[in-house]
Amino acid sequence: MIQPLLEAGWLSAILPEIILSAGGMLLILLTAFSPRSRGITGPLAVIIFIATTWAENLVGEGVYFGGTYEISAITRVFDLTFLLAGILAALFAREYLEREGIEGGEFYALLLWGTVGMMMMAKGLDLLIVVLGLEILSVCIFVLLGYHRRLPVSNEASLKYFLMGAFATGFILYGTALFYGASRSTNITEMAKYFATADASNPLLTVAFILLMSGFGFKLALAPFHPWAPDVYQGAPTPVAGWLSVAPKAATLIVLARLLYAMAPVMAKTHWVTMLATLSVLSMIIGNSVAIVQRDLKRMLAYSGIAHVGYMMIAMLTISDESIAAIAVYTIVYALMNIGAFGVVSMLAKNQNDPQTLDDIAGLGFRRPFYGLGLAVCMFSLSGLPPTGGFISKFYVFRTAIESGHTGVALIGILTSIISVYYYLRVVYYLYMKEAPDGTAVPIGGVFATGALAISVIGILIIGIFPTPLFNMAGNAARQFLQH
Amino acid sequence: MIPTQWFLILSAILFSIGVCGVLTRKNGITIFMSIELMVNAVNLTFIAYARQFDQLHGLIFVFFIMAIAAAEAAVGLAIFISMYHHKDSIDVDDANLMHW
């Protein structure tokens, strides 16, 4: 008889994933059998997300499923980031979908399942689990991007992401296969043992690393793998674009942190860190300089996202508990401010086929004071001005980089983030200093979108003013993570 | 027994053909076929290594990759059908609504 490889407590270990998966199926069945209940699928999805957040506390820490699934304090922090991003996206989507007449349980179900994929990526100790999670996430994103079926731009965004995403997956898989060939295992713990004694001059390892980094670089929208990002964000349903710009990046970063930590002995003897630093510097320079000339808000946020991934990559150059804590905090703050900014754009009542430019928000600060204020706070935070969370998290990333000896990259980061202040504050200028042209539509937002924006603004300010609890939590979690 | 290197060389060639196909072709379905070729080259690599190491692990990975590729194909073809409805074409050069 074959004994199953199940440790005690395996069921409660994947309780969050089970709740999310079952909740998604429930939403789809509800829409199929009772079309009139479409209106409650959005609130129901938010309740499922909150129930999952509660279930996170019941999960016991440990390694499950034959050493392939790790649950620890840091995976919990990242899980909470994914759930936060999901809740904000679902809240902003509720009224957006209603206005566009495309409301349905499928949308929220895909958000829930995408979150399951990200949780698998964050917790997977075996590359098989990571790849599986990545693909669950990717398939959900393909459909979510094309969810606005009547809209040609939405379809085009989906097509572009699909072709580029499948191409990038091919690279990730080939890199995985070559690492398997070198280390005889796909388990990251086993691979770490191999890397500790590996011959760093083996060209196979470098080829595998380049393939893997091209694939992950695509998923992160790192330059020079970024050209899909502006088109996809512009065409996507706006709440999806906000979610896409945050949550998958957080999941990919934690996977990368695991892998780079396992590879640390080899990285010390090769030029891989230089490659990573090049990607980071290119992203910061290209992202920030091209964002200046963008007038479409979603494209501008796309280039700003490329730059922000560049900042986060600075912390990845040397993996330490400080740098993992910095990334965890950065992704939480980034989720709040970027989904908040996309959320305000999603409220602009306009044909979604047309670009949503700076002119559309002219004078918004006086016509809709709360939305104007919310967007302004998000912009201050994205540009890294105190007293917002964006300042604290960026400061922490740069400090980590300087302490681990990457002063040059950190300097470029600081210089480019000074450039970025120009285009972020231009949005604030349009909000408060420009007169609205006649006939500009007033943004429409109901209680859900307003609530989500309030969560973003309050979160950004609380983290900015009282950062210590969050930093302590992330720091403790990261220390446990690296003890394995 | 055929040495493992031969399989690896073959899969590297197949992977490169796939990459070239993605970069040069214009028809969406052909591009997707090239991506499938890349994925199958990866499968060949996994199987070759699994045979050399005499492990099941690589073979299991291949099963999952095949399932992943099938799921991707289903979603991908739906996207192409949707594009055909909008544009009467699945030429990727016609997907040009957005550019800076």
Short mmCIF file of N, CA, C and O in Angstrom, two decimals, chain A residues 11-83:
data_model
loop_
_atom_site.label_atom_id
_atom_site.label_comp_id
_atom_site.label_asym_id
_atom_site.label_seq_id
_atom_site.Cartn_x
_atom_site.Cartn_y
_atom_site.Cartn_z
N LEU A 11 -4.31 19.78 6.30
CA LEU A 11 -5.55 20.40 5.81
C LEU A 11 -5.63 21.85 6.27
O LEU A 11 -5.95 22.74 5.49
N SER A 12 -5.32 22.08 7.55
CA SER A 12 -5.40 23.46 8.02
C SER A 12 -4.27 24.30 7.42
O SER A 12 -4.36 25.51 7.34
N ALA A 13 -3.18 23.63 6.96
CA ALA A 13 -2.08 24.39 6.37
C ALA A 13 -2.51 25.07 5.08
O ALA A 13 -2.01 26.15 4.74
N ILE A 14 -3.42 24.44 4.34
CA ILE A 14 -3.85 25.07 3.09
C ILE A 14 -5.27 25.60 3.22
O ILE A 14 -5.96 25.79 2.22
N LEU A 15 -5.70 25.88 4.45
CA LEU A 15 -7.05 26.40 4.66
C LEU A 15 -7.31 27.69 3.87
O LEU A 15 -8.36 27.80 3.20
N PRO A 16 -6.39 28.67 3.85
CA PRO A 16 -6.67 29.89 3.08
C PRO A 16 -6.92 29.57 1.61
O PRO A 16 -7.86 30.10 1.00
N GLU A 17 -6.08 28.69 1.04
CA GLU A 17 -6.23 28.34 -0.38
C GLU A 17 -7.57 27.65 -0.62
O GLU A 17 -8.24 27.91 -1.63
N ILE A 18 -7.96 26.77 0.33
CA ILE A 18 -9.22 26.04 0.15
C ILE A 18 -10.39 27.02 0.18
O ILE A 18 -11.30 26.94 -0.65
N ILE A 19 -10.35 27.95 1.14
CA ILE A 19 -11.47 28.91 1.23
C ILE A 19 -11.56 29.71 -0.06
O ILE A 19 -12.65 29.90 -0.61
N LEU A 20 -10.41 30.17 -0.57
CA LEU A 20 -10.43 31.00 -1.78
C LEU A 20 -10.94 30.19 -2.97
O LEU A 20 -11.78 30.67 -3.75
N SER A 21 -10.45 28.96 -3.13
CA SER A 21 -10.86 28.16 -4.29
C SER A 21 -12.34 27.86 -4.23
O SER A 21 -13.08 28.04 -5.22
N ALA A 22 -12.81 27.40 -3.05
CA ALA A 22 -14.22 27.05 -2.92
C ALA A 22 -15.08 28.30 -3.09
O ALA A 22 -16.14 28.25 -3.74
N GLY A 23 -14.62 29.42 -2.54
CA GLY A 23 -15.37 30.66 -2.68
C GLY A 23 -15.52 31.06 -4.14
O GLY A 23 -16.59 31.50 -4.58
N GLY A 24 -14.44 30.89 -4.92
CA GLY A 24 -14.51 31.22 -6.34
C GLY A 24 -15.54 30.37 -7.06
O GLY A 24 -16.34 30.86 -7.86
N MET A 25 -15.54 29.06 -6.74
CA MET A 25 -16.52 28.17 -7.39
C MET A 25 -17.93 28.57 -7.00
O MET A 25 -18.84 28.58 -7.83
N LEU A 26 -18.11 28.91 -5.72
CA LEU A 26 -19.43 29.33 -5.24
C LEU A 26 -19.92 30.54 -6.04
O LEU A 26 -21.07 30.58 -6.49
N LEU A 27 -19.02 31.51 -6.26
CA LEU A 27 -19.42 32.72 -6.98
C LEU A 27 -19.86 32.38 -8.40
O LEU A 27 -20.85 32.91 -8.90
N ILE A 28 -19.09 31.50 -9.07
CA ILE A 28 -19.43 31.14 -10.45
C ILE A 28 -20.77 30.44 -10.50
O ILE A 28 -21.64 30.74 -11.34
N LEU A 29 -20.99 29.48 -9.57
CA LEU A 29 -22.25 28.74 -9.57
C LEU A 29 -23.42 29.68 -9.28
O LEU A 29 -24.49 29.57 -9.86
N LEU A 30 -23.18 30.62 -8.39
CA LEU A 30 -24.22 31.58 -8.04
C LEU A 30 -24.64 32.38 -9.27
O LEU A 30 -25.83 32.57 -9.53
N THR A 31 -23.63 32.84 -10.05
CA THR A 31 -23.96 33.62 -11.24
C THR A 31 -24.67 32.75 -12.26
O THR A 31 -25.56 33.23 -12.98
N ALA A 32 -24.28 31.46 -12.34
CA ALA A 32 -24.86 30.60 -13.37
C ALA A 32 -26.33 30.28 -13.05
O ALA A 32 -27.17 30.30 -13.94
N PHE A 33 -26.59 29.96 -11.78
CA PHE A 33 -27.93 29.47 -11.44
C PHE A 33 -28.87 30.56 -10.98
O PHE A 33 -30.08 30.37 -10.94
N SER A 34 -28.34 31.68 -10.61
CA SER A 34 -29.22 32.75 -10.15
C SER A 34 -28.68 34.09 -10.67
O SER A 34 -28.03 34.84 -9.96
N PRO A 35 -28.93 34.35 -11.98
CA PRO A 35 -28.33 35.54 -12.61
C PRO A 35 -28.70 36.84 -11.90
O PRO A 35 -27.97 37.81 -11.99
N ARG A 36 -29.82 36.82 -11.16
CA ARG A 36 -30.23 38.06 -10.51
C ARG A 36 -29.32 38.40 -9.33
O ARG A 36 -29.33 39.53 -8.86
N SER A 37 -28.54 37.41 -8.87
CA SER A 37 -27.70 37.69 -7.70
C SER A 37 -26.34 38.26 -8.09
O SER A 37 -25.44 38.34 -7.26
N ARG A 38 -26.18 38.66 -9.35
CA ARG A 38 -24.91 39.25 -9.78
C ARG A 38 -24.46 40.38 -8.86
O ARG A 38 -23.27 40.53 -8.58
N GLY A 39 -25.43 41.17 -8.42
CA GLY A 39 -25.10 42.36 -7.64
C GLY A 39 -24.39 42.04 -6.33
O GLY A 39 -23.62 42.85 -5.82
N ILE A 40 -24.66 40.84 -5.76
CA ILE A 40 -24.06 40.56 -4.46
C ILE A 40 -22.74 39.81 -4.58
O ILE A 40 -22.08 39.56 -3.58
N THR A 41 -22.32 39.47 -5.82
CA THR A 41 -21.07 38.70 -5.94
C THR A 41 -19.87 39.52 -5.46
O THR A 41 -18.96 38.96 -4.87
N GLY A 42 -19.89 40.82 -5.73
CA GLY A 42 -18.76 41.66 -5.33
C GLY A 42 -18.59 41.68 -3.82
O GLY A 42 -17.52 41.31 -3.30
N PRO A 43 -19.65 42.09 -3.07
CA PRO A 43 -19.53 42.05 -1.61
C PRO A 43 -19.19 40.67 -1.08
O PRO A 43 -18.38 40.54 -0.14
N LEU A 44 -19.74 39.62 -1.72
CA LEU A 44 -19.46 38.26 -1.28
C LEU A 44 -17.97 37.95 -1.43
O LEU A 44 -17.36 37.32 -0.55
N ALA A 45 -17.40 38.40 -2.55
CA ALA A 45 -15.97 38.16 -2.78
C ALA A 45 -15.15 38.84 -1.69
O ALA A 45 -14.18 38.26 -1.18
N VAL A 46 -15.55 40.06 -1.31
CA VAL A 46 -14.81 40.77 -0.26
C VAL A 46 -14.92 39.99 1.05
O VAL A 46 -13.94 39.85 1.80
N ILE A 47 -16.12 39.44 1.33
CA ILE A 47 -16.30 38.66 2.56
C ILE A 47 -15.40 37.43 2.53
O ILE A 47 -14.76 37.08 3.53
N ILE A 48 -15.31 36.78 1.35
CA ILE A 48 -14.44 35.59 1.25
C ILE A 48 -12.98 35.98 1.51
O ILE A 48 -12.26 35.28 2.23
N PHE A 49 -12.57 37.12 0.95
CA PHE A 49 -11.20 37.58 1.20
C PHE A 49 -10.97 37.81 2.68
O PHE A 49 -9.94 37.43 3.25
N ILE A 50 -11.96 38.43 3.36
CA ILE A 50 -11.78 38.73 4.78
C ILE A 50 -11.75 37.43 5.58
O ILE A 50 -10.94 37.27 6.51
N ALA A 51 -12.60 36.46 5.20
CA ALA A 51 -12.60 35.17 5.89
C ALA A 51 -11.23 34.50 5.73
O ALA A 51 -10.71 33.88 6.67
N THR A 52 -10.63 34.64 4.55
CA THR A 52 -9.31 34.05 4.33
C THR A 52 -8.27 34.72 5.20
O THR A 52 -7.38 34.06 5.75
N THR A 53 -8.39 36.05 5.33
CA THR A 53 -7.44 36.77 6.19
C THR A 53 -7.53 36.23 7.61
O THR A 53 -6.51 36.03 8.29
N TRP A 54 -8.77 35.96 8.07
CA TRP A 54 -8.94 35.40 9.40
C TRP A 54 -8.35 33.99 9.46
O TRP A 54 -7.69 33.64 10.44
N ALA A 55 -8.53 33.21 8.40
CA ALA A 55 -8.04 31.83 8.38
C ALA A 55 -6.52 31.78 8.43
O ALA A 55 -5.94 30.78 8.87
N GLU A 56 -5.85 32.85 7.97
CA GLU A 56 -4.39 32.88 8.02
C GLU A 56 -3.87 32.66 9.44
O GLU A 56 -2.80 32.09 9.63
N ASN A 57 -4.66 33.08 10.45
CA ASN A 57 -4.21 32.94 11.84
C ASN A 57 -4.28 31.51 12.32
O ASN A 57 -3.64 31.16 13.30
N LEU A 58 -5.10 30.68 11.65
CA LEU A 58 -5.29 29.30 12.13
C LEU A 58 -4.21 28.38 11.60
O LEU A 58 -4.09 27.24 12.04
N VAL A 59 -3.43 28.87 10.62
CA VAL A 59 -2.48 27.99 9.95
C VAL A 59 -1.24 27.83 10.81
O VAL A 59 -0.65 28.80 11.26
N GLY A 60 -0.86 26.57 11.05
CA GLY A 60 0.34 26.32 11.82
C GLY A 60 1.58 26.44 10.95
O GLY A 60 1.57 26.03 9.80
N GLU A 61 2.65 27.01 11.51
CA GLU A 61 3.88 27.15 10.73
C GLU A 61 4.57 25.79 10.59
O GLU A 61 4.45 24.94 11.46
N GLY A 62 5.26 25.63 9.49
CA GLY A 62 5.97 24.37 9.29
C GLY A 62 6.09 24.08 7.81
O GLY A 62 5.69 24.87 6.96
N VAL A 63 6.66 22.91 7.50
CA VAL A 63 6.84 22.50 6.12
C VAL A 63 5.94 21.29 5.87
O VAL A 63 5.94 20.34 6.66
N TYR A 64 5.16 21.36 4.82
CA TYR A 64 4.15 20.33 4.57
C TYR A 64 4.38 19.68 3.20
O TYR A 64 5.17 20.15 2.39
N PHE A 65 3.61 18.63 2.94
CA PHE A 65 3.59 17.95 1.64
C PHE A 65 4.98 17.51 1.20
O PHE A 65 5.45 17.85 0.11
N GLY A 66 5.65 16.78 2.06
CA GLY A 66 6.95 16.22 1.70
C GLY A 66 7.99 17.27 1.40
O GLY A 66 8.75 17.14 0.44
N GLY A 67 8.03 18.33 2.19
CA GLY A 67 9.05 19.35 2.02
C GLY A 67 8.86 20.25 0.82
O GLY A 67 9.82 20.80 0.29
N THR A 68 7.61 20.38 0.35
CA THR A 68 7.40 21.23 -0.83
C THR A 68 6.60 22.49 -0.51
O THR A 68 6.43 23.33 -1.39
N TYR A 69 6.09 22.60 0.69
CA TYR A 69 5.17 23.71 0.96
C TYR A 69 5.51 24.29 2.31
O TYR A 69 5.31 23.63 3.34
N GLU A 70 6.05 25.49 2.33
CA GLU A 70 6.50 26.08 3.59
C GLU A 70 5.56 27.18 4.05
O GLU A 70 5.21 28.07 3.27
N ILE A 71 5.16 27.10 5.29
CA ILE A 71 4.35 28.17 5.86
C ILE A 71 5.13 28.76 7.02
O ILE A 71 5.50 28.06 7.96
N SER A 72 5.44 30.04 6.91
CA SER A 72 6.22 30.70 7.95
C SER A 72 5.71 32.13 8.08
O SER A 72 4.77 32.53 7.39
N ALA A 73 6.33 32.88 8.96
CA ALA A 73 5.86 34.24 9.21
C ALA A 73 5.93 35.10 7.94
O ALA A 73 5.04 35.91 7.68
N ILE A 74 6.99 34.88 7.13
CA ILE A 74 7.13 35.77 5.96
C ILE A 74 6.10 35.42 4.89
O ILE A 74 5.55 36.31 4.24
N THR A 75 5.78 34.12 4.74
CA THR A 75 4.74 33.80 3.74
C THR A 75 3.41 34.38 4.21
O THR A 75 2.59 34.76 3.39
N ARG A 76 3.22 34.46 5.54
CA ARG A 76 1.98 35.05 6.03
C ARG A 76 1.93 36.54 5.68
O ARG A 76 0.89 37.05 5.26
N VAL A 77 3.06 37.23 5.83
CA VAL A 77 3.09 38.66 5.49
C VAL A 77 2.74 38.84 4.02
O VAL A 77 1.94 39.70 3.65
N PHE A 78 3.34 37.99 3.15
CA PHE A 78 3.06 38.14 1.73
C PHE A 78 1.62 37.75 1.41
O PHE A 78 0.96 38.39 0.58
N ASP A 79 1.10 36.70 2.09
CA ASP A 79 -0.31 36.34 1.90
C ASP A 79 -1.21 37.54 2.19
O ASP A 79 -2.16 37.81 1.47
N LEU A 80 -0.89 38.23 3.29
CA LEU A 80 -1.72 39.38 3.66
C LEU A 80 -1.62 40.47 2.59
O LEU A 80 -2.61 41.14 2.29
N THR A 81 -0.43 40.62 1.98
CA THR A 81 -0.30 41.59 0.89
C THR A 81 -1.22 41.22 -0.27
O THR A 81 -1.93 42.07 -0.82
N PHE A 82 -1.21 39.92 -0.65
CA PHE A 82 -2.05 39.49 -1.77
C PHE A 82 -3.52 39.72 -1.44
O PHE A 82 -4.30 40.17 -2.29
N LEU A 83 -3.90 39.39 -0.18
CA LEU A 83 -5.30 39.54 0.20
C LEU A 83 -5.70 41.01 0.21
O LEU A 83 -6.80 41.37 -0.24
#
